[in-house]
Coordinates of C-alpha atoms and ligand atoms in Angstrom, one line a residue:
M154 CA 91.5 143.2 105.4
N155 CA 94.6 145.1 104.3
E156 CA 98.1 143.8 104.8
A157 CA 98.8 145.7 108.0
S158 CA 95.6 144.4 109.6
L159 CA 96.4 140.8 108.6
K160 CA 99.9 141.2 110.2
Q161 CA 98.4 142.7 113.3
A162 CA 95.8 139.9 113.6
Y163 CA 98.7 137.4 113.2
E164 CA 100.7 139.1 116.0
I165 CA 97.7 138.9 118.3
A166 CA 97.2 135.2 117.4
K167 CA 100.9 134.6 118.0
E168 CA 100.7 136.0 121.5
Q169 CA 97.6 133.9 122.2
Y170 CA 99.3 130.7 121.0
A171 CA 102.5 131.5 122.9
G172 CA 100.3 131.5 126.0
I173 CA 99.6 127.8 125.5
G174 CA 103.2 127.0 124.6
V175 CA 102.8 127.0 120.8
D176 CA 105.2 128.8 118.4
T177 CA 103.2 130.0 115.4
D178 CA 106.3 131.0 113.3
A179 CA 107.7 127.5 113.7
A180 CA 104.3 125.9 112.8
L181 CA 104.2 127.9 109.6
K182 CA 107.8 126.8 108.7
K183 CA 106.7 123.2 109.2
L184 CA 103.6 123.7 107.0
E185 CA 105.8 125.1 104.2
A186 CA 107.7 121.8 104.2
I187 CA 104.7 119.5 103.7
P188 CA 103.9 118.8 100.1
V189 CA 100.4 117.6 99.2
S190 CA 100.2 115.4 96.1
M191 CA 97.4 116.9 94.0
H192 CA 95.6 114.3 91.9
C193 CA 95.4 115.1 88.1
W194 CA 92.2 113.2 87.7
Q195 CA 89.9 115.9 89.3
G196 CA 90.6 118.0 86.2
D197 CA 88.9 115.7 83.7
D198 CA 86.7 113.2 85.7
V199 CA 89.3 110.4 85.6
G200 CA 89.3 110.4 81.8
G201 CA 92.9 110.6 80.7
F202 CA 94.3 110.9 77.2
E203 CA 94.8 107.4 76.0
T204 CA 92.2 107.6 73.2
A205 CA 91.4 111.1 72.1
G206 CA 87.9 112.2 73.2
A207 CA 86.9 108.7 74.5
E208 CA 84.7 108.5 77.5
L209 CA 86.2 105.9 79.8
S210 CA 84.5 104.8 83.0
G211 CA 83.8 101.6 84.8
G212 CA 85.8 99.7 87.3
G213 CA 83.8 101.1 90.2
I214 CA 85.1 104.6 89.5
Q215 CA 82.4 107.1 88.7
A216 CA 82.6 110.8 88.4
T217 CA 79.2 112.3 88.4
G218 CA 78.0 115.7 87.1
N219 CA 78.4 117.6 83.9
Y220 CA 79.8 121.0 84.9
P221 CA 81.1 122.6 81.7
G222 CA 84.8 123.2 81.1
K223 CA 86.4 119.9 81.7
A224 CA 90.0 119.6 80.3
R225 CA 90.1 117.8 77.0
T226 CA 93.8 117.8 76.2
I227 CA 97.0 117.6 78.1
A228 CA 97.7 121.3 77.5
E229 CA 94.3 122.2 78.9
L230 CA 94.8 120.0 82.0
R231 CA 98.2 121.5 82.6
G232 CA 96.8 125.0 82.3
D233 CA 94.1 124.2 84.8
I234 CA 96.6 122.7 87.2
E235 CA 98.8 125.7 86.9
K236 CA 95.8 128.0 87.6
A237 CA 94.8 126.0 90.7
L238 CA 98.4 125.9 92.0
S239 CA 98.7 129.7 91.5
V240 CA 96.2 130.2 94.4
I241 CA 97.4 127.4 96.6
P242 CA 100.3 128.4 99.0
G243 CA 103.5 126.3 99.1
R244 CA 105.2 123.7 96.8
H245 CA 103.4 120.5 96.1
R246 CA 103.3 117.4 94.0
L247 CA 101.3 116.1 91.1
N248 CA 99.8 112.6 91.2
L249 CA 99.5 111.3 87.7
H250 CA 97.7 108.2 86.3
A251 CA 99.2 106.1 83.5
C252 CA 96.2 106.9 81.3
Y253 CA 97.3 110.5 81.2
L254 CA 100.3 109.6 79.0
D255 CA 101.5 111.9 76.2
N256 CA 101.2 109.6 73.2
G257 CA 101.4 112.3 70.6
G258 CA 98.1 111.3 69.2
E259 CA 99.1 107.7 68.6
F260 CA 97.5 104.9 70.6
I261 CA 99.9 103.1 72.8
D262 CA 98.9 99.9 74.6
R263 CA 99.2 99.9 78.3
T264 CA 101.8 97.2 78.3
E265 CA 103.9 99.3 75.9
I266 CA 104.1 102.6 77.8
E267 CA 107.5 103.9 78.6
P268 CA 109.1 106.8 80.4
K269 CA 109.2 108.7 77.1
H270 CA 105.4 108.9 77.0
F271 CA 105.7 110.9 80.3
Q272 CA 108.7 113.0 79.5
S273 CA 106.6 116.1 78.7
W274 CA 105.0 115.7 82.1
I275 CA 108.4 115.5 83.8
D276 CA 109.7 118.5 81.9
W277 CA 106.6 120.5 82.8
A278 CA 106.8 119.3 86.5
K279 CA 110.4 120.6 86.6
V280 CA 109.3 124.0 85.5
Q281 CA 106.5 124.0 88.0
H282 CA 108.7 122.8 90.8
L283 CA 106.5 119.8 91.4
G284 CA 107.4 116.4 92.6
M285 CA 105.4 113.6 91.0
D286 CA 103.6 110.4 92.0
F287 CA 102.3 107.8 89.7
N288 CA 99.6 105.2 89.3
P289 CA 99.1 102.2 86.9
T290 CA 95.6 102.4 85.4
Y291 CA 93.9 99.1 85.9
F292 CA 90.4 100.3 84.9
S293 CA 88.6 101.9 82.0
H294 CA 89.8 99.2 79.6
P295 CA 88.4 96.3 77.7
K296 CA 90.7 93.9 79.6
A297 CA 89.2 95.2 82.9
A298 CA 85.6 95.0 81.6
D299 CA 84.6 91.8 83.4
G300 CA 85.7 93.1 86.7
F301 CA 89.0 91.4 87.2
T302 CA 92.6 92.4 86.3
L303 CA 95.5 91.2 88.4
S304 CA 93.4 88.5 90.0
H305 CA 91.6 87.4 86.8
P306 CA 91.3 83.6 86.4
D307 CA 92.6 83.9 82.8
K308 CA 96.4 83.9 82.9
A309 CA 96.6 85.9 79.6
I310 CA 94.6 88.8 81.2
R311 CA 96.7 88.7 84.3
D312 CA 99.9 88.7 82.3
Y313 CA 98.7 91.7 80.4
W314 CA 98.1 93.7 83.6
I315 CA 101.3 92.4 85.2
A316 CA 103.2 93.8 82.1
H317 CA 101.4 97.1 82.7
G318 CA 102.4 97.1 86.4
I319 CA 106.0 96.5 85.5
A320 CA 106.0 99.2 82.9
C321 CA 104.5 101.6 85.4
R322 CA 107.2 101.0 88.0
K323 CA 109.9 101.8 85.4
I324 CA 108.1 105.0 84.6
G325 CA 107.7 105.9 88.2
A326 CA 111.4 105.3 88.8
E327 CA 112.4 107.4 85.9
I328 CA 110.2 110.2 87.0
G329 CA 111.7 110.0 90.5
R330 CA 115.2 109.9 89.1
Q331 CA 114.7 113.0 87.0
L332 CA 112.9 115.0 89.6
G333 CA 115.2 114.1 92.4
T334 CA 112.4 113.0 94.8
P335 CA 111.0 109.5 95.1
T336 CA 107.8 108.8 93.1
V337 CA 105.2 106.8 95.0
T338 CA 103.6 104.4 92.5
N339 CA 100.3 103.3 93.9
T340 CA 98.5 100.1 92.8
W341 CA 94.7 100.0 93.0
I342 CA 92.7 97.4 91.1
P343 CA 88.9 97.2 90.8
D344 CA 88.8 93.4 91.1
G345 CA 85.7 91.9 92.8
Y346 CA 82.4 90.2 92.5
K347 CA 79.0 91.7 92.4
D348 CA 77.5 88.7 94.1
I349 CA 78.6 86.3 96.7
P350 CA 81.5 84.2 95.5
A351 CA 82.1 80.5 95.9
D352 CA 85.8 81.0 96.2
R353 CA 87.3 83.9 98.1
T354 CA 90.7 82.5 98.2
S355 CA 91.9 81.8 94.6
P356 CA 91.5 85.4 93.4
R357 CA 93.7 86.5 96.4
E358 CA 96.3 83.8 95.6
R359 CA 96.4 85.0 92.1
L360 CA 96.7 88.7 93.2
T361 CA 99.6 87.8 95.4
D362 CA 101.4 86.1 92.6
S363 CA 100.7 89.0 90.2
L364 CA 101.9 91.6 92.7
D365 CA 105.0 89.7 93.5
K366 CA 105.8 89.5 89.8
I367 CA 105.3 93.2 89.3
H368 CA 107.5 93.9 92.3
A369 CA 110.2 91.4 91.4
E370 CA 112.7 94.0 90.3
P371 CA 114.1 96.0 93.3
I372 CA 114.2 99.8 92.8
D373 CA 116.2 102.3 94.8
P374 CA 113.9 103.8 97.4
K375 CA 115.6 107.1 96.8
I376 CA 113.8 107.4 93.5
H377 CA 110.8 105.1 93.8
L378 CA 108.4 103.6 96.4
D379 CA 105.6 101.1 95.9
A380 CA 102.2 101.5 97.5
V381 CA 99.1 99.2 97.5
E382 CA 95.6 100.4 98.1
A383 CA 92.8 98.4 99.6
K384 CA 89.1 99.0 99.1
L385 CA 85.8 97.8 100.6
F386 CA 83.6 97.6 97.5
G387 CA 82.9 99.2 94.2
I388 CA 79.9 99.7 92.0
G389 CA 79.3 96.3 90.5
A390 CA 81.6 94.7 93.0
E391 CA 79.6 95.0 96.1
S392 CA 80.0 91.5 97.6
Y393 CA 83.7 90.7 97.3
T394 CA 86.8 92.7 96.7
T395 CA 90.0 90.8 96.1
G396 CA 92.2 93.6 97.5
S397 CA 90.5 94.1 100.8
A398 CA 91.8 95.9 103.8
E399 CA 93.2 92.8 105.5
Y400 CA 94.6 91.5 102.2
Y401 CA 96.7 94.6 101.6
M402 CA 97.6 95.1 105.2
G403 CA 99.1 91.6 105.1
Y404 CA 100.7 92.2 101.7
A405 CA 102.3 95.5 102.6
V406 CA 103.7 94.2 105.9
S407 CA 105.0 91.0 104.5
R408 CA 106.6 92.7 101.5
Q409 CA 107.5 95.9 103.3
K410 CA 105.5 98.1 100.9
L411 CA 103.7 101.3 101.6
L412 CA 100.0 100.9 102.4
T413 CA 97.6 103.4 100.9
L414 CA 94.7 104.5 103.2
D415 CA 91.9 106.0 101.2
A416 CA 89.3 107.7 103.4
G417 CA 86.4 106.3 101.3
H418 CA 87.5 102.7 101.4
Y419 CA 86.2 101.5 104.7
H420 CA 82.9 100.8 106.5
P421 CA 81.0 104.0 107.2
T422 CA 81.8 103.9 110.9
E423 CA 85.5 103.4 110.4
F424 CA 87.9 106.3 110.1
I425 CA 91.4 106.3 108.6
S426 CA 92.6 108.7 111.3
E427 CA 92.3 105.8 113.7
K428 CA 94.3 103.5 111.5
I429 CA 97.4 105.7 110.8
S430 CA 99.4 104.9 114.0
S431 CA 98.7 101.2 113.7
V432 CA 99.8 100.9 110.1
L433 CA 103.0 102.8 110.8
M434 CA 104.0 100.3 113.4
F435 CA 104.5 97.6 110.8
C436 CA 104.6 99.1 107.3
P437 CA 107.6 101.1 106.1
G438 CA 105.4 103.9 105.1
L439 CA 102.0 105.2 104.3
L440 CA 100.3 106.9 101.3
L441 CA 97.2 108.9 102.2
H442 CA 94.3 109.2 99.7
V443 CA 92.4 111.9 101.4
S444 CA 88.8 111.8 100.2
R445 CA 85.2 112.3 101.4
P446 CA 82.7 109.5 101.2
V447 CA 79.1 110.5 101.3
R448 CA 77.0 107.3 102.0
W449 CA 79.4 105.4 99.7
D450 CA 82.9 105.9 98.2
S451 CA 81.6 109.0 96.4
D452 CA 84.9 110.9 96.4
H453 CA 83.3 114.3 97.2
V454 CA 85.6 117.4 97.6
I455 CA 87.2 117.2 101.1
L456 CA 85.8 119.6 103.7
L457 CA 87.5 121.0 106.7
D458 CA 85.4 118.6 108.8
D459 CA 86.2 116.6 111.9
E460 CA 87.7 113.7 110.1
L461 CA 90.0 115.8 108.0
Q462 CA 91.3 117.5 111.1
A463 CA 91.6 114.2 112.9
I464 CA 93.7 112.8 109.9
A465 CA 95.9 115.9 110.0
R466 CA 96.5 115.6 113.7
E467 CA 97.5 112.0 113.4
L468 CA 99.9 112.8 110.6
V469 CA 101.5 115.7 112.4
R470 CA 101.7 113.9 115.8
S471 CA 103.4 110.9 114.2
G472 CA 106.3 113.1 113.2
K473 CA 106.6 111.0 110.0
L474 CA 105.4 113.5 107.4
G475 CA 108.3 114.1 105.1
S476 CA 109.8 110.7 105.8
Q477 CA 107.4 107.8 106.0
I478 CA 104.1 109.5 105.2
H479 CA 103.1 110.6 101.7
L480 CA 100.1 112.8 101.5
G481 CA 97.8 112.9 98.5
L482 CA 94.2 113.7 97.7
D483 CA 91.7 111.5 95.8
Y484 CA 88.4 112.9 94.9
F485 CA 86.6 113.9 91.7
D486 CA 83.5 116.0 91.5
A487 CA 82.2 116.8 88.0
S488 CA 79.3 118.9 89.2
I489 CA 81.2 122.0 90.2
N490 CA 84.1 124.1 88.7
R491 CA 86.9 121.5 88.6
V492 CA 89.7 124.0 89.2
A493 CA 87.9 125.3 92.3
A494 CA 87.3 121.7 93.5
W495 CA 91.1 121.3 93.5
V496 CA 91.7 124.6 95.3
I497 CA 89.0 124.1 98.0
G498 CA 90.4 120.6 98.8
M499 CA 94.0 121.5 98.8
R500 CA 93.5 124.6 100.9
N501 CA 91.3 122.6 103.3
M502 CA 94.0 119.9 103.6
M503 CA 96.6 122.6 104.4
K504 CA 94.3 124.4 106.9
A505 CA 93.8 121.1 108.7
L506 CA 97.6 120.5 108.8
L507 CA 98.1 124.0 110.2
I508 CA 95.5 123.5 112.9
A509 CA 97.3 120.3 113.8
L510 CA 100.7 122.0 113.8
L511 CA 99.3 124.6 116.3
E512 CA 98.4 122.0 118.8
P513 CA 100.4 121.9 122.1
T514 CA 100.9 118.2 121.6
A515 CA 103.6 117.6 124.3
R516 CA 101.5 119.4 126.9
L517 CA 98.4 117.3 126.0
R518 CA 100.4 114.1 126.3
E519 CA 101.6 115.1 129.8
I520 CA 98.0 115.8 130.8
E521 CA 96.9 112.4 129.4
L522 CA 99.7 110.6 131.3
D523 CA 98.7 112.3 134.5
G524 CA 95.3 110.8 134.0
D525 CA 93.7 114.3 133.9
Y526 CA 91.1 113.5 131.2
T527 CA 88.9 116.3 132.2
R528 CA 91.6 118.9 131.4
R529 CA 92.4 117.0 128.2
L530 CA 88.8 117.3 127.1
L531 CA 88.7 121.0 128.1
M532 CA 91.9 121.7 126.1
F533 CA 90.7 120.0 123.0
E534 CA 87.5 122.1 123.2
E535 CA 89.4 125.3 123.8
L536 CA 91.7 124.6 120.9
K537 CA 88.7 124.8 118.6
S538 CA 88.3 128.5 119.2
M539 CA 92.0 129.5 119.0
P540 CA 92.7 132.0 116.2
W541 CA 94.3 129.6 113.6
T542 CA 92.6 131.5 110.8
A543 CA 94.9 134.5 111.5
A544 CA 97.9 132.3 111.0
W545 CA 96.4 130.8 107.8
D546 CA 95.7 134.3 106.3
Y547 CA 99.2 135.4 107.2
Y548 CA 100.7 132.3 105.6
C549 CA 98.7 133.0 102.4
L550 CA 100.0 136.6 102.5
Q551 CA 103.6 135.4 103.0
K552 CA 103.3 133.0 100.1
G553 CA 101.8 135.6 97.8
V554 CA 98.4 133.9 97.2
P555 CA 95.0 135.4 97.8
V556 CA 93.8 135.6 101.4
G557 CA 90.4 134.1 102.3
A558 CA 87.9 133.5 99.5
A559 CA 89.6 136.1 97.2
W560 CA 91.0 133.4 95.0
F561 CA 87.5 132.5 93.8
A562 CA 87.3 135.7 91.7
E563 CA 90.5 134.6 89.9
I564 CA 89.0 131.2 89.2
K565 CA 85.7 132.7 88.0
Q566 CA 87.7 134.9 85.6
Y567 CA 89.5 131.9 84.3
E568 CA 86.2 130.1 83.9
K569 CA 84.9 133.0 81.9
Q570 CA 88.0 133.4 79.7
V571 CA 89.1 129.8 79.4
L572 CA 86.9 127.0 80.7
S573 CA 83.6 128.3 79.2
Q574 CA 85.2 128.5 75.8
R575 CA 85.7 124.7 75.7
S576 CA 83.1 122.8 73.7
P577 CA 81.2 120.0 75.5
V578 CA 83.3 116.9 75.8
S579 CA 80.9 114.7 73.8
T580 CA 81.6 116.7 70.7
A581 CA 85.4 117.0 71.3
A582 CA 87.6 115.2 68.9
Ligands
LIG264 C1 89.5 104.0 93.6 C2 90.7 104.4 94.3 C3 91.8 104.9 93.4 C4 91.3 105.9 92.3 C5 92.4 106.6 91.6 C6 91.9 107.3 90.4 O1 88.5 103.6 94.4 O2 90.4 105.2 95.3 O3 92.8 105.5 94.2 O4 90.5 106.9 92.9 O5 93.4 105.6 91.2
LIG265 ZN1 92.2 106.1 96.3

């Protein structure tokens, strides 16, 4: 469709939405103000740059697939992120893991990392107009090899990881200070038992002690926020997870930390869309790890499916996006073009937010309070066929990014010129 037709389609859609009391221009303005934190780890299968060329896995994190073109260096990863962002409308954030440090080729222990090892990321983020979020890396490491970190029975190992956690909060704070927007530093640990434990309590007591030590130093919330992420199970930790949902809910409420809801970290019949409003009652904020579990915590690329739309509706209805809610993605698929995986997921997240922003929420609430559940159901069904796609296309046009699937040609071109020139990772130095 040419520009004139896209605008015409938008005008028609605008009229239709006005008919149900929705202002499409206002919705697009709101969409523009919602940053999504794009996870660096989709670009290289959660590898990082700690040891050049090393293949690090374990800790219940497993990227599967061997699609060619994975980023092998910081420069390559940044190039790939820039390419992805060039076809994603709006201004966003980058979510970085500690193992993506810029160590100048010299190995730095995780307890020794400092803001200077992330300065090149901060400088680059400034140029790209990106806010940043941060994560300590409690996996892919010899000291995490037996499945425990912050809740390890050995004090020396716990102390090592506590020192890493403390170092990471300092780095997060410095990133937030320099970029002028608070960094959310998210703690996720893989700790757990493969088989049924005799003691479920002690690891949790140790975890509480470790987390309290990490969080001992207060940091100005204008530059830094702490989040903690629960999980149900991991590969090799199927029977017991120290940092379970109840554990972290209690920790976050009692310590007034942000709780991270990862869509893949609950029982298959549980949905995080249902949890958002409850958590916001008692936690100072929320970090979303939007992901897609397929039979397990598989971290597939997010689809514009029912749950993604339900999550977006809850986020928008809460009115707390931009204040208490921090929105990030968390998936990693190594079986498809990794840059396209970012773009598909980011654009899907934004489409879901737009659909939610185009909901006549106040009207729906009135109907609900009137007890007219038949009309509520009917309206939900009617909303599904409203022309939100015209508003999305118009938004892409406004933001100067390709409309529809046109972006894919650009990514294929990039694959041909850049990604396919990269040697397989196993032979990279
Ligand atoms: C793991 C957690 C965690 C990680 C990232 C890489 O199950 O979801 O958030 O995916 O830290
Ligand atoms: Zn996660």
